[in-house]
Amino acid sequence: MRDCFGAVACAVLSGLFEGCIHCAEDSARYSRRPGEMANCFHTLEPCWRNAQVSSMATFPLRSPSEKVGGLFYFGRMLDKIRVHGKGELPSDYHANLGKGFDEKCVIFLRVNYDQLVERVKKGVTDEEILQWCFSVGRKPSESDIYVWNEFMRKRGWNDEVSEMVERRKAEAGMADRSNIQTSFQFIDADEGRLPSPR
């Protein structure tokens, strides 16, 4: 990682991701055995995923690649908080609320996750919440944001998490999907946003 990003990346990410093999955003729910719920979307087993993931538009969480204020993943974290607050977040997402990529994001912004949840509950917009993070935490520079985005979007590609991504693909019945090489791509495929190449 240090070789790829250089001094700026080391300064931004030191102690944040180093050595972590569980930074896939939903690592807890991706730890299931083959044949369990992770596989149901692909085998059309009767479960919540068949009911809710009939199309990309109906899935309650946005892609981790969608940006808010230039930042990857931030909007998805807010979606999870909002949907959970309504009692509509699928149960297999609950264990990792505030952990995994959520935790990395609040550490990057230097805000407290529980305080963030309370802010989201006030019903303000994504942009207003981000500005709040900047005011109580820190406002990253353009270089910081670039490093964050590049690291996040490539997580799982040719790094210490690659083996985990391949294992999750196999567990989800997607071992042959060559278009899934990163954690973000796996999340999008698992939630029906990344179609299989023909």
Short mmCIF file of C-alpha atoms in Angstrom, two decimals:
data_model
loop_
_atom_site.label_atom_id
_atom_site.label_comp_id
_atom_site.label_asym_id
_atom_site.label_seq_id
_atom_site.Cartn_x
_atom_site.Cartn_y
_atom_site.Cartn_z
CA MET A 1 0.00 0.00 0.00
CA ARG A 2 2.77 2.42 0.90
CA ASP A 3 4.51 1.81 -2.39
CA CYS A 4 1.32 2.44 -4.35
CA PHE A 5 0.29 5.69 -2.72
CA GLY A 6 3.54 7.22 -1.54
CA ALA A 7 4.03 9.71 1.26
CA VAL A 8 0.66 11.45 0.97
CA ALA A 9 -1.21 8.16 1.26
CA CYS A 10 0.89 7.04 4.20
CA ALA A 11 0.08 10.25 6.04
CA VAL A 12 -3.65 9.97 5.34
CA LEU A 13 -4.13 6.25 5.85
CA SER A 14 -1.47 5.32 8.40
CA GLY A 15 -3.08 3.22 11.10
CA LEU A 16 -6.44 3.28 9.35
CA PHE A 17 -6.34 0.29 7.03
CA GLU A 18 -2.92 -1.22 7.53
CA GLY A 19 -3.09 -4.92 8.24
CA CYS A 20 -6.88 -5.02 8.15
CA ILE A 21 -8.33 -8.00 6.32
CA HIS A 22 -11.90 -7.26 7.39
CA CYS A 23 -12.44 -3.86 5.80
CA ALA A 24 -15.01 -5.14 3.32
CA GLU A 25 -17.99 -3.07 4.38
CA ASP A 26 -20.22 -5.97 5.27
CA SER A 27 -17.62 -8.49 6.36
CA ALA A 28 -19.92 -10.06 8.92
CA ARG A 29 -22.64 -10.86 6.44
CA TYR A 30 -20.13 -12.11 3.86
CA SER A 31 -18.88 -14.80 6.23
CA ARG A 32 -21.71 -17.22 5.53
CA ARG A 33 -21.24 -20.73 4.21
CA PRO A 34 -22.14 -21.62 0.62
CA GLY A 35 -25.84 -22.14 0.20
CA GLU A 36 -26.88 -19.63 2.85
CA MET A 37 -28.55 -16.27 2.21
CA ALA A 38 -25.56 -14.73 0.42
CA ASN A 39 -26.31 -17.06 -2.46
CA CYS A 40 -30.05 -16.56 -2.63
CA PHE A 41 -30.13 -13.73 -5.16
CA HIS A 42 -28.23 -15.87 -7.61
CA THR A 43 -30.20 -19.09 -7.02
CA LEU A 44 -33.60 -17.34 -6.74
CA GLU A 45 -34.32 -18.88 -3.35
CA PRO A 46 -37.34 -17.33 -1.59
CA CYS A 47 -36.00 -14.71 0.80
CA TRP A 48 -35.96 -10.97 1.38
CA ARG A 49 -33.45 -10.41 -1.42
CA ASN A 50 -35.83 -11.75 -4.03
CA ALA A 51 -38.54 -9.45 -2.71
CA GLN A 52 -36.43 -6.30 -2.44
CA VAL A 53 -33.80 -6.63 -5.15
CA SER A 54 -36.07 -6.91 -8.16
CA SER A 55 -34.17 -3.98 -9.62
CA MET A 56 -31.37 -1.61 -8.76
CA ALA A 57 -33.91 1.14 -8.05
CA THR A 58 -35.66 -0.86 -5.32
CA PHE A 59 -32.61 -1.82 -3.31
CA PRO A 60 -32.49 0.32 -0.13
CA LEU A 61 -28.76 1.12 -0.23
CA ARG A 62 -26.88 3.02 -2.88
CA SER A 63 -23.66 1.78 -4.43
CA PRO A 64 -20.48 2.41 -2.43
CA SER A 65 -19.13 4.07 -5.60
CA GLU A 66 -21.71 6.86 -5.50
CA LYS A 67 -20.18 10.07 -4.21
CA VAL A 68 -21.34 12.72 -1.75
CA GLY A 69 -19.15 15.80 -1.69
CA GLY A 70 -16.60 13.93 -3.78
CA LEU A 71 -16.32 11.05 -1.29
CA PHE A 72 -16.94 7.41 -2.10
CA TYR A 73 -19.05 5.39 0.34
CA PHE A 74 -20.25 8.24 2.59
CA GLY A 75 -23.75 8.22 1.09
CA ARG A 76 -24.10 4.46 1.49
CA MET A 77 -23.22 4.76 5.17
CA LEU A 78 -25.98 7.33 5.59
CA ASP A 79 -28.42 5.08 3.73
CA LYS A 80 -27.73 2.24 6.16
CA ILE A 81 -28.35 4.52 9.13
CA ARG A 82 -31.62 5.83 7.68
CA VAL A 83 -32.97 2.48 6.57
CA HIS A 84 -32.03 0.91 9.89
CA GLY A 85 -33.81 3.73 11.70
CA LYS A 86 -37.00 2.86 9.81
CA GLY A 87 -36.65 -0.78 10.78
CA GLU A 88 -36.19 -1.73 7.12
CA LEU A 89 -32.51 -2.70 7.01
CA PRO A 90 -32.14 -6.43 6.28
CA SER A 91 -30.94 -8.22 9.39
CA ASP A 92 -27.73 -9.50 7.83
CA TYR A 93 -26.45 -5.91 7.63
CA HIS A 94 -26.99 -5.16 11.33
CA ALA A 95 -23.84 -6.72 12.79
CA ASN A 96 -21.52 -4.41 10.86
CA LEU A 97 -23.27 -1.09 11.44
CA GLY A 98 -20.54 1.31 12.52
CA LYS A 99 -17.87 -1.24 11.64
CA GLY A 100 -15.96 -2.21 8.50
CA PHE A 101 -16.13 0.55 5.90
CA ASP A 102 -18.44 2.58 8.18
CA GLU A 103 -15.72 2.70 10.80
CA LYS A 104 -13.03 3.56 8.27
CA CYS A 105 -15.14 6.43 6.94
CA VAL A 106 -15.80 8.06 10.32
CA ILE A 107 -12.13 7.64 11.27
CA PHE A 108 -11.15 9.34 8.03
CA LEU A 109 -13.50 12.24 8.83
CA ARG A 110 -12.63 12.15 12.55
CA VAL A 111 -16.21 12.00 13.76
CA ASN A 112 -17.99 9.73 16.24
CA TYR A 113 -20.30 7.18 14.63
CA ASP A 114 -22.98 7.39 17.34
CA GLN A 115 -23.04 11.17 17.05
CA LEU A 116 -23.32 10.80 13.28
CA VAL A 117 -26.34 8.52 13.72
CA GLU A 118 -28.04 11.12 15.90
CA ARG A 119 -27.33 13.79 13.28
CA VAL A 120 -28.82 11.65 10.52
CA LYS A 121 -31.96 11.10 12.60
CA LYS A 122 -32.63 14.85 12.42
CA GLY A 123 -33.62 14.37 8.78
CA VAL A 124 -31.07 16.66 7.21
CA THR A 125 -29.60 16.17 3.73
CA ASP A 126 -26.46 14.27 2.81
CA GLU A 127 -24.65 17.51 2.06
CA GLU A 128 -25.66 19.06 5.39
CA ILE A 129 -24.45 16.00 7.26
CA LEU A 130 -21.13 16.09 5.41
CA GLN A 131 -20.68 19.76 6.29
CA TRP A 132 -21.39 18.86 9.91
CA CYS A 133 -18.65 16.23 9.72
CA PHE A 134 -16.27 18.83 8.35
CA SER A 135 -17.10 21.21 11.21
CA VAL A 136 -16.87 18.78 14.14
CA GLY A 137 -14.20 16.53 12.62
CA ARG A 138 -12.00 17.63 9.80
CA LYS A 139 -12.34 18.74 6.22
CA PRO A 140 -10.06 16.61 4.04
CA SER A 141 -8.00 18.27 1.35
CA GLU A 142 -8.41 17.37 -2.31
CA SER A 143 -5.33 15.16 -2.00
CA ASP A 144 -6.80 13.40 1.03
CA ILE A 145 -10.07 12.75 -0.81
CA TYR A 146 -8.21 11.43 -3.84
CA VAL A 147 -6.26 8.98 -1.70
CA TRP A 148 -9.42 7.88 0.14
CA ASN A 149 -11.32 7.29 -3.09
CA GLU A 150 -8.49 5.46 -4.82
CA PHE A 151 -7.86 3.21 -1.85
CA MET A 152 -11.54 2.44 -1.35
CA ARG A 153 -12.39 1.72 -4.96
CA LYS A 154 -9.38 -0.60 -5.37
CA ARG A 155 -9.78 -2.44 -2.06
CA GLY A 156 -9.57 -6.14 -2.81
CA TRP A 157 -7.63 -5.74 -6.05
CA ASN A 158 -4.10 -7.15 -5.82
CA ASP A 159 -3.82 -6.58 -2.07
CA GLU A 160 -4.15 -8.51 1.18
CA VAL A 161 -7.96 -8.55 0.82
CA SER A 162 -7.91 -10.18 -2.64
CA GLU A 163 -8.14 -13.69 -1.22
CA MET A 164 -11.15 -12.70 0.85
CA VAL A 165 -12.92 -11.24 -2.18
CA GLU A 166 -12.34 -14.45 -4.12
CA ARG A 167 -13.67 -16.48 -1.21
CA ARG A 168 -16.80 -14.31 -0.98
CA LYS A 169 -17.35 -14.70 -4.71
CA ALA A 170 -17.20 -18.47 -4.38
CA GLU A 171 -19.59 -18.43 -1.42
CA ALA A 172 -22.03 -16.31 -3.40
CA GLY A 173 -21.87 -18.50 -6.50
CA MET A 174 -19.93 -15.90 -8.48
CA ALA A 175 -16.51 -17.56 -8.71
CA ASP A 176 -16.55 -17.26 -12.50
CA ARG A 177 -17.30 -13.51 -12.48
CA SER A 178 -14.11 -11.95 -13.90
CA ASN A 179 -15.65 -8.48 -13.62
CA ILE A 180 -15.56 -8.70 -9.80
CA GLN A 181 -12.07 -7.89 -8.52
CA THR A 182 -12.70 -5.41 -5.69
CA SER A 183 -14.85 -5.16 -2.58
CA PHE A 184 -16.96 -2.43 -4.18
CA GLN A 185 -17.59 -4.59 -7.24
CA PHE A 186 -18.57 -7.53 -5.07
CA ILE A 187 -21.04 -5.40 -3.10
CA ASP A 188 -22.58 -4.09 -6.34
CA ALA A 189 -22.83 -7.58 -7.81
CA ASP A 190 -24.25 -9.06 -4.60
CA GLU A 191 -26.93 -6.36 -4.52
CA GLY A 192 -27.83 -6.67 -8.16
CA ARG A 193 -26.21 -3.55 -9.57
CA LEU A 194 -23.36 -5.19 -11.48
CA PRO A 195 -24.73 -7.52 -14.15
CA SER A 196 -22.81 -10.58 -15.23
CA PRO A 197 -20.92 -10.05 -18.49
CA ARG A 198 -22.38 -11.96 -21.41
#
